[in-house]
């Protein structure tokens, strides 16, 4: 089976960084065609720089990295330095400035060009941050929808609370209008929301297992996750932080680690109180045709074994 062609759209972010490393460590399964960056955890200037820092850490300075939209479609940009640090990659210990170049082409145009030159249903998009780039690509070139095999995203919450507002998860809350365009576009969706990402917690034992890999990659990841972990225990009462974005890549590599349900997902974009809520019809009460597989369970030990296995390869 040839490796699956994917584009990772991200806002690194420590958890985005682990997802990128896992994908780049799996060339037999995934062909990363390019990395597109969006404003989210930190401003675009930093997310595109961080993506290049991670590519160099992975030994892939050849991988094309593109800068995309610097702000959401309608809302002002709201970032998350309190979680990820001022650089967005605090704790990594990596050189501040990458040496590999940023591509001149806009991320949206890379997504469009790549999809339009592909066969129908060939390209998988993996948004790990706000969906601004994906939404703009769909609006600018609606024909790309037929070229998309699946959009596998980290975002939203099906049954549980939000983490940016009481009802909305950060990626969707940051750009709910973009998320709505993506949910309504008609491409097959696979949703990794907080319900499932909060079941894969970076406990001290799991962090030790990563540290014990004993490579520069492992050192950078354990430094990043130790920084990233610092808030969540008291916030969520868990012994570590949820490793959100790597769930997307883990599913591509080992889908049986997760359980989900076909259902209909919509995004609330009108009410100030619930703006950005993913409205998931878990019991099928609306009669709306399912547009997504929404994940709610993970084998967390199996997930971390996969994380360690892939990081050990770099
Ligand atoms: O809510 C978690 C999501 O927001 C993750 O993608 C994290 O990187 C941030 O972007
Ligand atoms: Ca992210």
CSV table of C-alpha atoms and ligand atoms in Angstrom, one decimal:
chain,number,residue,atom,x,y,z
A,1,UNK,CA,0.0,0.0,0.0
A,2,UNK,CA,1.6,3.3,-1.0
A,3,UNK,CA,1.9,6.0,1.7
A,4,UNK,CA,-1.2,8.2,2.1
A,5,UNK,CA,-0.7,11.7,0.8
A,6,UNK,CA,-1.5,14.3,3.5
A,7,UNK,CA,-1.2,18.0,4.1
A,8,UNK,CA,-0.8,19.0,7.8
A,9,UNK,CA,-2.3,22.5,8.6
A,10,UNK,CA,-1.1,23.6,12.0
A,11,UNK,CA,-0.4,26.3,14.6
A,12,UNK,CA,2.7,24.9,16.5
A,13,UNK,CA,2.2,24.6,19.5
A,14,UNK,CA,3.9,21.9,21.4
A,15,UNK,CA,1.2,19.3,20.6
A,16,UNK,CA,1.2,20.2,16.9
A,17,UNK,CA,5.0,19.6,17.1
A,18,UNK,CA,4.6,16.1,18.4
A,19,UNK,CA,2.0,15.4,15.6
A,20,UNK,CA,4.4,16.7,13.0
A,21,UNK,CA,7.2,14.5,14.3
A,22,UNK,CA,5.1,11.4,14.4
A,23,UNK,CA,4.0,12.0,10.8
A,24,UNK,CA,7.6,12.6,9.6
A,25,UNK,CA,8.7,9.5,11.4
A,26,UNK,CA,6.2,7.4,9.3
A,27,UNK,CA,7.2,7.7,5.7
A,28,UNK,CA,6.0,4.2,5.0
A,29,UNK,CA,2.4,5.2,5.9
A,30,UNK,CA,2.2,8.9,5.3
A,31,UNK,CA,3.6,11.1,2.5
A,32,UNK,CA,3.6,14.6,4.0
A,33,UNK,CA,3.2,16.8,0.9
A,34,UNK,CA,3.7,20.0,2.8
A,35,UNK,CA,3.0,21.8,6.1
A,36,UNK,CA,0.7,24.8,6.0
A,37,UNK,CA,0.6,27.2,9.0
A,38,UNK,CA,-2.1,29.3,10.4
A,39,UNK,CA,-2.4,31.9,13.2
A,40,UNK,CA,-3.7,30.2,16.4
A,41,UNK,CA,-1.8,29.3,19.5
A,42,UNK,CA,0.6,32.1,18.6
A,43,UNK,CA,0.6,34.6,15.7
A,44,UNK,CA,1.4,33.3,12.2
A,45,UNK,CA,5.0,34.7,12.2
A,46,UNK,CA,5.7,32.3,15.0
A,47,UNK,CA,3.6,29.3,13.9
A,48,UNK,CA,5.4,29.2,10.5
A,49,UNK,CA,8.8,29.6,12.2
A,50,UNK,CA,8.0,26.8,14.7
A,51,UNK,CA,6.9,24.5,12.0
A,52,UNK,CA,10.3,25.0,10.3
A,53,UNK,CA,12.1,24.5,13.6
A,54,UNK,CA,10.3,21.2,14.0
A,55,UNK,CA,11.1,20.1,10.5
A,56,UNK,CA,14.8,20.7,11.1
A,57,UNK,CA,14.6,18.8,14.4
A,58,UNK,CA,13.1,15.9,12.4
A,59,UNK,CA,15.9,16.1,9.8
A,60,UNK,CA,13.6,17.3,7.1
A,61,UNK,CA,14.7,20.8,6.0
A,62,UNK,CA,13.6,19.8,2.5
A,63,UNK,CA,9.9,19.7,3.5
A,64,UNK,CA,7.9,22.7,2.1
A,65,UNK,CA,6.4,24.9,4.8
A,66,UNK,CA,3.9,27.6,3.9
A,67,UNK,CA,2.5,30.5,5.8
A,68,UNK,CA,-1.3,31.0,5.5
A,69,UNK,CA,-3.9,33.2,7.0
A,70,UNK,CA,-2.7,35.6,9.8
A,71,UNK,CA,-6.2,36.0,11.4
A,72,UNK,CA,-9.6,34.4,11.5
A,73,UNK,CA,-12.2,35.2,8.9
A,74,UNK,CA,-14.4,37.4,11.1
A,75,UNK,CA,-13.2,37.4,14.7
A,76,UNK,CA,-10.0,39.1,15.8
A,77,UNK,CA,-7.2,36.7,16.5
A,78,UNK,CA,-7.1,35.3,20.1
A,79,UNK,CA,-3.9,33.4,20.9
A,80,UNK,CA,-2.8,31.0,23.7
A,81,UNK,CA,0.6,32.0,25.0
A,82,UNK,CA,-0.6,31.2,28.5
A,83,UNK,CA,-0.5,27.5,27.4
A,84,UNK,CA,2.2,27.4,24.8
A,85,UNK,CA,4.5,30.2,25.9
A,86,UNK,CA,5.6,33.4,24.1
A,87,UNK,CA,7.3,31.5,21.4
A,88,UNK,CA,4.6,28.9,21.0
A,89,UNK,CA,7.2,26.2,21.4
A,90,UNK,CA,8.6,27.0,24.9
A,91,UNK,CA,10.6,24.2,26.5
A,92,UNK,CA,11.9,22.8,23.1
A,93,UNK,CA,15.4,24.0,23.6
A,94,UNK,CA,15.6,24.4,19.8
A,95,UNK,CA,17.5,27.3,18.1
A,96,UNK,CA,15.1,30.3,17.9
A,97,UNK,CA,15.6,30.8,14.1
A,98,UNK,CA,15.4,27.9,11.6
A,99,UNK,CA,17.7,28.0,8.6
A,100,UNK,CA,15.4,26.3,6.1
A,101,UNK,CA,13.3,28.7,4.0
A,102,UNK,CA,9.6,29.5,4.2
A,103,UNK,CA,7.9,28.9,0.8
A,104,UNK,CA,6.8,32.0,-1.1
A,105,UNK,CA,3.5,30.6,-2.1
A,106,UNK,CA,0.5,31.2,0.2
A,107,UNK,CA,-0.6,28.2,2.2
A,108,UNK,CA,-4.1,28.5,0.7
A,109,UNK,CA,-2.7,28.4,-2.8
A,110,UNK,CA,-0.6,25.3,-2.0
A,111,UNK,CA,-3.6,23.5,-0.7
A,112,UNK,CA,-5.6,24.4,-3.8
A,113,UNK,CA,-2.8,23.6,-6.3
A,114,UNK,CA,-2.1,20.3,-4.6
A,115,UNK,CA,-5.7,19.2,-4.5
A,116,UNK,CA,-6.6,20.3,-8.1
A,117,UNK,CA,-3.6,18.4,-9.5
A,118,UNK,CA,-4.6,15.3,-7.6
A,119,UNK,CA,-7.0,12.5,-8.4
A,120,UNK,CA,-10.5,12.6,-7.0
A,121,UNK,CA,-10.5,11.7,-3.3
A,122,UNK,CA,-6.7,11.5,-3.2
A,123,UNK,CA,-5.7,14.1,-0.6
A,124,UNK,CA,-6.1,14.0,3.1
A,125,UNK,CA,-6.2,17.3,5.0
A,126,UNK,CA,-5.1,17.3,8.7
A,127,UNK,CA,-6.0,20.6,10.3
A,128,UNK,CA,-4.6,20.8,13.8
A,129,UNK,CA,-5.4,24.5,14.5
A,130,UNK,CA,-8.1,27.0,13.5
A,131,UNK,CA,-9.5,26.1,10.1
A,132,UNK,CA,-9.0,29.4,8.4
A,133,UNK,CA,-6.7,28.2,5.6
A,134,UNK,CA,-8.9,25.2,4.8
A,135,UNK,CA,-12.0,27.4,4.7
A,136,UNK,CA,-10.4,30.0,2.4
A,137,UNK,CA,-9.2,27.3,0.1
A,138,UNK,CA,-12.7,25.8,-0.1
A,139,UNK,CA,-14.3,29.2,-0.8
A,140,UNK,CA,-11.6,30.2,-3.4
A,141,UNK,CA,-11.7,26.8,-5.2
A,142,UNK,CA,-14.8,24.8,-4.4
A,143,UNK,CA,-13.7,22.1,-6.8
A,144,UNK,CA,-11.1,20.9,-4.3
A,145,UNK,CA,-13.8,19.3,-2.2
A,146,UNK,CA,-14.0,16.4,-4.7
A,147,UNK,CA,-10.3,15.9,-4.5
A,148,UNK,CA,-10.3,15.5,-0.7
A,149,UNK,CA,-10.4,12.0,0.7
A,150,UNK,CA,-11.0,13.1,4.3
A,151,UNK,CA,-10.5,16.1,6.5
A,152,UNK,CA,-9.2,14.7,9.8
A,153,UNK,CA,-9.2,17.4,12.4
A,154,UNK,CA,-8.4,18.1,16.0
A,155,UNK,CA,-11.2,20.4,17.2
A,156,UNK,CA,-14.5,20.8,19.0
A,157,UNK,CA,-16.2,18.9,21.7
A,158,UNK,CA,-19.0,16.4,21.2
A,159,UNK,CA,-20.3,15.8,24.6
A,160,UNK,CA,-18.1,17.6,27.0
A,161,UNK,CA,-17.3,21.3,27.8
A,162,UNK,CA,-15.1,23.6,25.8
A,163,UNK,CA,-11.6,24.7,26.8
A,164,UNK,CA,-11.6,28.3,25.4
A,165,UNK,CA,-15.1,29.1,26.5
A,166,UNK,CA,-17.5,26.9,28.5
A,167,UNK,CA,-18.9,25.6,25.2
A,168,UNK,CA,-16.2,26.0,22.6
A,169,UNK,CA,-12.8,24.3,22.0
A,170,UNK,CA,-9.9,26.6,21.1
A,171,UNK,CA,-9.4,25.7,17.4
A,172,UNK,CA,-13.1,26.1,16.6
A,173,UNK,CA,-13.6,29.0,19.0
A,174,UNK,CA,-10.7,30.9,17.4
A,175,UNK,CA,-12.4,30.8,13.9
A,176,UNK,CA,-15.9,29.4,14.2
A,177,UNK,CA,-16.9,30.8,10.8
A,178,UNK,CA,-14.1,28.9,9.1
A,179,UNK,CA,-15.0,25.8,10.9
A,180,UNK,CA,-18.6,26.1,9.8
A,181,UNK,CA,-17.5,26.4,6.1
A,182,UNK,CA,-15.4,23.2,6.5
A,183,UNK,CA,-18.2,21.3,8.3
A,184,UNK,CA,-20.7,22.2,5.6
A,185,UNK,CA,-18.4,21.7,2.6
A,186,UNK,CA,-19.3,18.0,2.0
A,187,UNK,CA,-15.9,16.5,2.4
A,188,UNK,CA,-15.8,13.4,4.7
A,189,UNK,CA,-14.8,14.5,8.2
A,190,UNK,CA,-13.1,12.7,11.1
A,191,UNK,CA,-13.3,14.7,14.3
A,192,UNK,CA,-10.9,14.4,17.3
A,193,UNK,CA,-12.5,16.7,19.9
A,194,UNK,CA,-11.8,17.2,23.6
A,195,UNK,CA,-13.9,14.1,24.5
A,196,UNK,CA,-11.2,11.9,23.1
A,197,UNK,CA,-8.1,14.0,23.4
A,198,UNK,CA,-8.7,14.4,27.2
A,199,UNK,CA,-8.3,10.6,27.5
A,200,UNK,CA,-4.7,10.7,26.3
A,201,UNK,CA,-3.0,12.5,29.2
A,202,UNK,CA,0.8,12.9,29.3
A,203,UNK,CA,1.4,11.5,32.8
A,204,UNK,CA,4.8,11.6,34.4
A,205,UNK,CA,5.3,7.9,33.6
A,206,UNK,CA,4.6,8.5,29.9
A,207,UNK,CA,6.8,11.6,29.9
A,208,UNK,CA,9.6,9.5,31.4
A,209,UNK,CA,9.2,6.9,28.7
A,210,UNK,CA,9.7,9.7,26.1
A,211,UNK,CA,12.7,11.2,27.9
A,212,UNK,CA,14.3,7.7,28.1
A,213,UNK,CA,14.4,7.5,24.3
A,214,UNK,CA,17.5,9.5,24.9
A,215,UNK,CA,17.8,11.3,21.5
A,216,UNK,CA,17.8,15.0,20.6
A,217,UNK,CA,14.2,14.7,19.4
A,218,UNK,CA,13.2,13.0,22.6
A,219,UNK,CA,14.9,15.7,24.6
A,220,UNK,CA,13.2,18.5,22.7
A,221,UNK,CA,9.8,16.7,23.1
A,222,UNK,CA,10.1,16.0,26.8
A,223,UNK,CA,11.2,19.6,27.3
A,224,UNK,CA,8.2,20.9,25.3
A,225,UNK,CA,5.7,18.6,27.1
A,226,UNK,CA,7.1,19.4,30.5
A,227,UNK,CA,6.4,23.1,29.7
A,228,UNK,CA,3.0,22.4,28.1
A,229,UNK,CA,2.0,20.2,31.1
A,230,UNK,CA,2.5,22.9,33.7
A,231,UNK,CA,-1.1,24.4,33.7
A,232,UNK,CA,-3.4,21.5,32.9
A,233,UNK,CA,-3.0,19.3,36.1
A,234,UNK,CA,-4.5,22.0,38.3
A,235,UNK,CA,-6.9,23.1,35.6
A,236,UNK,CA,-8.3,19.7,34.7
A,237,UNK,CA,-7.3,17.8,37.8
A,238,UNK,CA,-5.4,15.3,35.6
A,239,UNK,CA,-1.7,14.3,36.2
A,240,UNK,CA,-0.7,15.9,32.9
A,241,UNK,CA,-1.8,17.6,29.7
A,242,UNK,CA,-4.0,16.1,27.0
A,243,UNK,CA,-1.9,15.4,23.9
A,244,UNK,CA,-4.5,16.8,21.4
A,245,UNK,CA,-3.1,17.0,17.9
A,246,UNK,CA,-1.1,13.8,17.8
A,247,UNK,CA,-4.5,11.9,18.0
A,248,UNK,CA,-5.0,12.9,14.3
A,249,UNK,CA,-1.7,11.3,13.2
A,250,UNK,CA,-2.1,8.3,15.5
A,251,UNK,CA,-5.5,7.5,13.9
A,252,UNK,CA,-3.9,7.6,10.5
A,253,UNK,CA,-1.2,5.2,11.7
A,254,UNK,CA,-3.2,2.9,13.9
A,255,UNK,CA,-7.0,3.5,13.6
A,256,UNK,CA,-7.9,0.7,16.0
A,257,UNK,CA,-6.6,2.8,18.8
A,258,UNK,CA,-9.7,4.9,18.6
A,259,UNK,CA,-13.5,4.4,18.7
A,260,UNK,CA,-16.0,6.8,17.1
A,261,UNK,CA,-19.5,7.2,15.8
A,262,UNK,CA,-20.9,8.5,12.5
A,263,UNK,CA,-23.0,11.5,13.3
A,264,UNK,CA,-23.8,15.0,12.2
A,265,UNK,CA,-21.7,17.9,13.3
A,266,UNK,CA,-22.5,21.6,13.0
A,267,UNK,CA,-20.9,24.8,14.3
A,268,UNK,CA,-22.7,27.5,16.2
A,269,UNK,CA,-21.8,30.9,14.7
A,270,UNK,CA,-24.7,33.1,15.8
A,271,UNK,CA,-25.1,33.1,19.6
A,272,UNK,CA,-22.4,35.0,21.6
A,273,UNK,CA,-22.8,32.6,24.5
A,274,UNK,CA,-22.1,29.4,22.5
A,275,UNK,CA,-20.1,30.8,19.6
A,276,UNK,CA,-17.8,28.0,18.3
A,277,UNK,CA,-19.7,25.1,19.9
A,278,UNK,CA,-19.6,22.0,17.8
A,279,UNK,CA,-23.2,20.8,17.9
A,280,UNK,CA,-22.9,17.0,17.6
A,281,UNK,CA,-26.1,15.0,17.0
A,282,UNK,CA,-24.8,12.0,19.0
A,283,UNK,CA,-28.2,10.3,19.3
A,284,UNK,CA,-29.3,11.2,15.7
A,285,UNK,CA,-32.3,13.2,16.9
A,286,UNK,CA,-32.2,15.7,14.0
A,287,UNK,CA,-32.4,13.1,11.3
A,288,UNK,CA,-29.6,15.0,9.6
A,289,UNK,CA,-27.3,12.8,7.4
A,290,UNK,CA,-24.0,12.1,9.2
A,291,UNK,CA,-21.1,14.2,7.9
A,292,UNK,CA,-18.4,13.1,10.3
A,293,UNK,CA,-17.0,10.2,12.3
A,294,UNK,CA,-16.7,11.7,15.8
A,295,UNK,CA,-14.2,10.0,18.1
A,296,UNK,CA,-14.9,9.5,21.8
A,297,UNK,CA,-12.6,6.7,23.0
A,298,UNK,CA,-8.9,6.0,22.8
A,299,UNK,CA,-6.6,3.2,24.0
A,300,UNK,CA,-4.3,5.7,25.8
A,301,UNK,CA,-1.6,3.2,26.6
A,302,UNK,CA,-1.5,2.0,23.0
A,303,UNK,CA,-1.5,5.7,21.9
A,304,UNK,CA,1.6,6.5,24.0
A,305,UNK,CA,3.3,3.3,22.9
A,306,UNK,CA,2.9,4.6,19.3
A,307,UNK,CA,4.1,8.0,20.3
A,308,UNK,CA,7.3,6.5,21.8
A,309,UNK,CA,7.8,4.1,18.9
A,310,UNK,CA,7.6,6.9,16.3
A,311,UNK,CA,9.7,9.4,18.2
A,312,UNK,CA,12.3,6.7,18.6
A,313,UNK,CA,12.7,6.5,14.8
A,314,UNK,CA,13.9,10.1,14.4
B,1,LIG,O1,-7.8,22.8,22.0
B,1,LIG,C1,-6.6,22.2,21.7
B,1,LIG,C2,-6.1,22.7,20.4
B,1,LIG,O2,-5.8,24.1,20.4
B,1,LIG,C3,-4.8,22.0,19.9
B,1,LIG,O3,-4.8,22.0,18.5
B,1,LIG,C4,-3.8,23.0,20.4
B,1,LIG,O4,-2.6,23.0,19.7
B,1,LIG,C5,-4.5,24.3,20.2
B,1,LIG,O5,-4.3,24.7,18.8
B,2,LIG,CA1,-2.9,22.9,17.3
